[in-house]
Amino acid sequence: MSIPLMLLVWLFALALGYMNGTWRGLQKRDAWIACTLLFLSLALTIGLAIDPQLPNMTEWVEQALSPLRPLLEPVN
């Protein structure tokens, strides 16, 4: 995905979110959670635009939990 196309998609998504207005009725904690998720998705989008071979989230979780693998495997 090219960077101008990525920016266009994000601007379109932000415009739709602003016009929708359902986020205005959220409580402060819920709004912070929504903004955090939006920021994380923006960071992932930028990372994928820069390096398309970036590992996906499943691979990140697998690497993070690999030291706990012996504890998580079922015992037969």
mmCIF file of C-alpha atoms in Angstrom:
data_model
loop_
_atom_site.group_PDB
_atom_site.id
_atom_site.type_symbol
_atom_site.label_atom_id
_atom_site.label_comp_id
_atom_site.label_asym_id
_atom_site.label_seq_id
_atom_site.Cartn_x
_atom_site.Cartn_y
_atom_site.Cartn_z
ATOM 1 C CA MET A 1 0.000 0.000 0.000
ATOM 2 C CA SER A 2 1.493 3.313 -0.992
ATOM 3 C CA ILE A 3 1.782 6.095 1.558
ATOM 4 C CA PRO A 4 -0.548 8.540 -0.275
ATOM 5 C CA LEU A 5 -3.198 5.835 -0.533
ATOM 6 C CA MET A 6 -2.753 5.020 3.153
ATOM 7 C CA LEU A 7 -3.206 8.682 4.076
ATOM 8 C CA LEU A 8 -6.291 8.919 1.884
ATOM 9 C CA VAL A 9 -7.849 5.876 3.564
ATOM 10 C CA TRP A 10 -7.111 7.279 7.028
ATOM 11 C CA LEU A 11 -8.501 10.711 6.188
ATOM 12 C CA PHE A 12 -11.640 9.099 4.807
ATOM 13 C CA ALA A 13 -12.014 6.943 7.934
ATOM 14 C CA LEU A 14 -11.516 9.944 10.220
ATOM 15 C CA ALA A 15 -14.048 11.994 8.259
ATOM 16 C CA LEU A 16 -16.611 9.201 8.476
ATOM 17 C CA GLY A 17 -15.962 8.816 12.195
ATOM 18 C CA TYR A 18 -16.344 12.544 12.769
ATOM 19 C CA MET A 19 -19.586 12.727 10.782
ATOM 20 C CA ASN A 20 -21.009 9.636 12.502
ATOM 21 C CA GLY A 21 -20.822 11.249 15.934
ATOM 22 C CA THR A 22 -21.604 8.161 18.033
ATOM 23 C CA TRP A 23 -18.235 8.566 19.764
ATOM 24 C CA ARG A 24 -19.434 11.844 21.292
ATOM 25 C CA GLY A 25 -21.788 9.975 23.624
ATOM 26 C CA LEU A 26 -19.066 7.704 25.017
ATOM 27 C CA GLN A 27 -17.866 7.933 28.573
ATOM 28 C CA LYS A 28 -14.341 9.245 29.062
ATOM 29 C CA ARG A 29 -12.840 5.791 29.703
ATOM 30 C CA ASP A 30 -14.502 4.306 26.626
ATOM 31 C CA ALA A 31 -13.335 7.226 24.493
ATOM 32 C CA TRP A 32 -9.744 6.654 25.670
ATOM 33 C CA ILE A 33 -9.997 2.963 24.800
ATOM 34 C CA ALA A 34 -11.352 3.801 21.330
ATOM 35 C CA CYS A 35 -8.556 6.332 20.752
ATOM 36 C CA THR A 36 -5.937 3.820 21.909
ATOM 37 C CA LEU A 37 -7.241 1.186 19.493
ATOM 38 C CA LEU A 38 -7.326 3.773 16.714
ATOM 39 C CA PHE A 39 -3.716 4.764 17.444
ATOM 40 C CA LEU A 40 -2.583 1.118 17.460
ATOM 41 C CA SER A 41 -4.261 0.479 14.133
ATOM 42 C CA LEU A 42 -2.663 3.634 12.720
ATOM 43 C CA ALA A 43 0.765 2.464 13.888
ATOM 44 C CA LEU A 44 0.214 -0.969 12.330
ATOM 45 C CA THR A 45 -0.957 0.617 9.071
ATOM 46 C CA ILE A 46 2.125 2.827 8.915
ATOM 47 C CA GLY A 47 4.355 -0.150 9.691
ATOM 48 C CA LEU A 48 2.770 -2.209 6.933
ATOM 49 C CA ALA A 49 3.087 0.690 4.483
ATOM 50 C CA ILE A 50 6.795 0.971 5.229
ATOM 51 C CA ASP A 51 7.541 -2.772 5.377
ATOM 52 C CA PRO A 52 4.916 -5.076 3.814
ATOM 53 C CA GLN A 53 6.749 -8.141 5.182
ATOM 54 C CA LEU A 54 6.046 -7.062 8.764
ATOM 55 C CA PRO A 55 4.905 -10.023 10.891
ATOM 56 C CA ASN A 56 1.229 -10.053 11.793
ATOM 57 C CA MET A 57 -0.177 -9.840 15.314
ATOM 58 C CA THR A 58 -0.523 -13.614 15.677
ATOM 59 C CA GLU A 59 3.202 -14.063 15.154
ATOM 60 C CA TRP A 60 3.935 -11.341 17.747
ATOM 61 C CA VAL A 61 1.740 -13.066 20.332
ATOM 62 C CA GLU A 62 3.341 -16.424 19.526
ATOM 63 C CA GLN A 63 6.820 -14.969 20.091
ATOM 64 C CA ALA A 64 5.752 -13.283 23.322
ATOM 65 C CA LEU A 65 4.233 -16.495 24.718
ATOM 66 C CA SER A 66 6.945 -18.871 23.475
ATOM 67 C CA PRO A 67 8.760 -18.956 26.875
ATOM 68 C CA LEU A 68 5.487 -20.113 28.473
ATOM 69 C CA ARG A 69 4.898 -22.884 25.915
ATOM 70 C CA PRO A 70 5.782 -25.767 28.295
ATOM 71 C CA LEU A 71 3.288 -24.452 30.843
ATOM 72 C CA LEU A 72 0.527 -23.932 28.275
ATOM 73 C CA GLU A 73 0.711 -27.340 26.563
ATOM 74 C CA PRO A 74 -1.873 -29.869 27.700
ATOM 75 C CA VAL A 75 -0.678 -32.764 29.805
ATOM 76 C CA ASN A 76 -1.614 -36.216 28.467
#
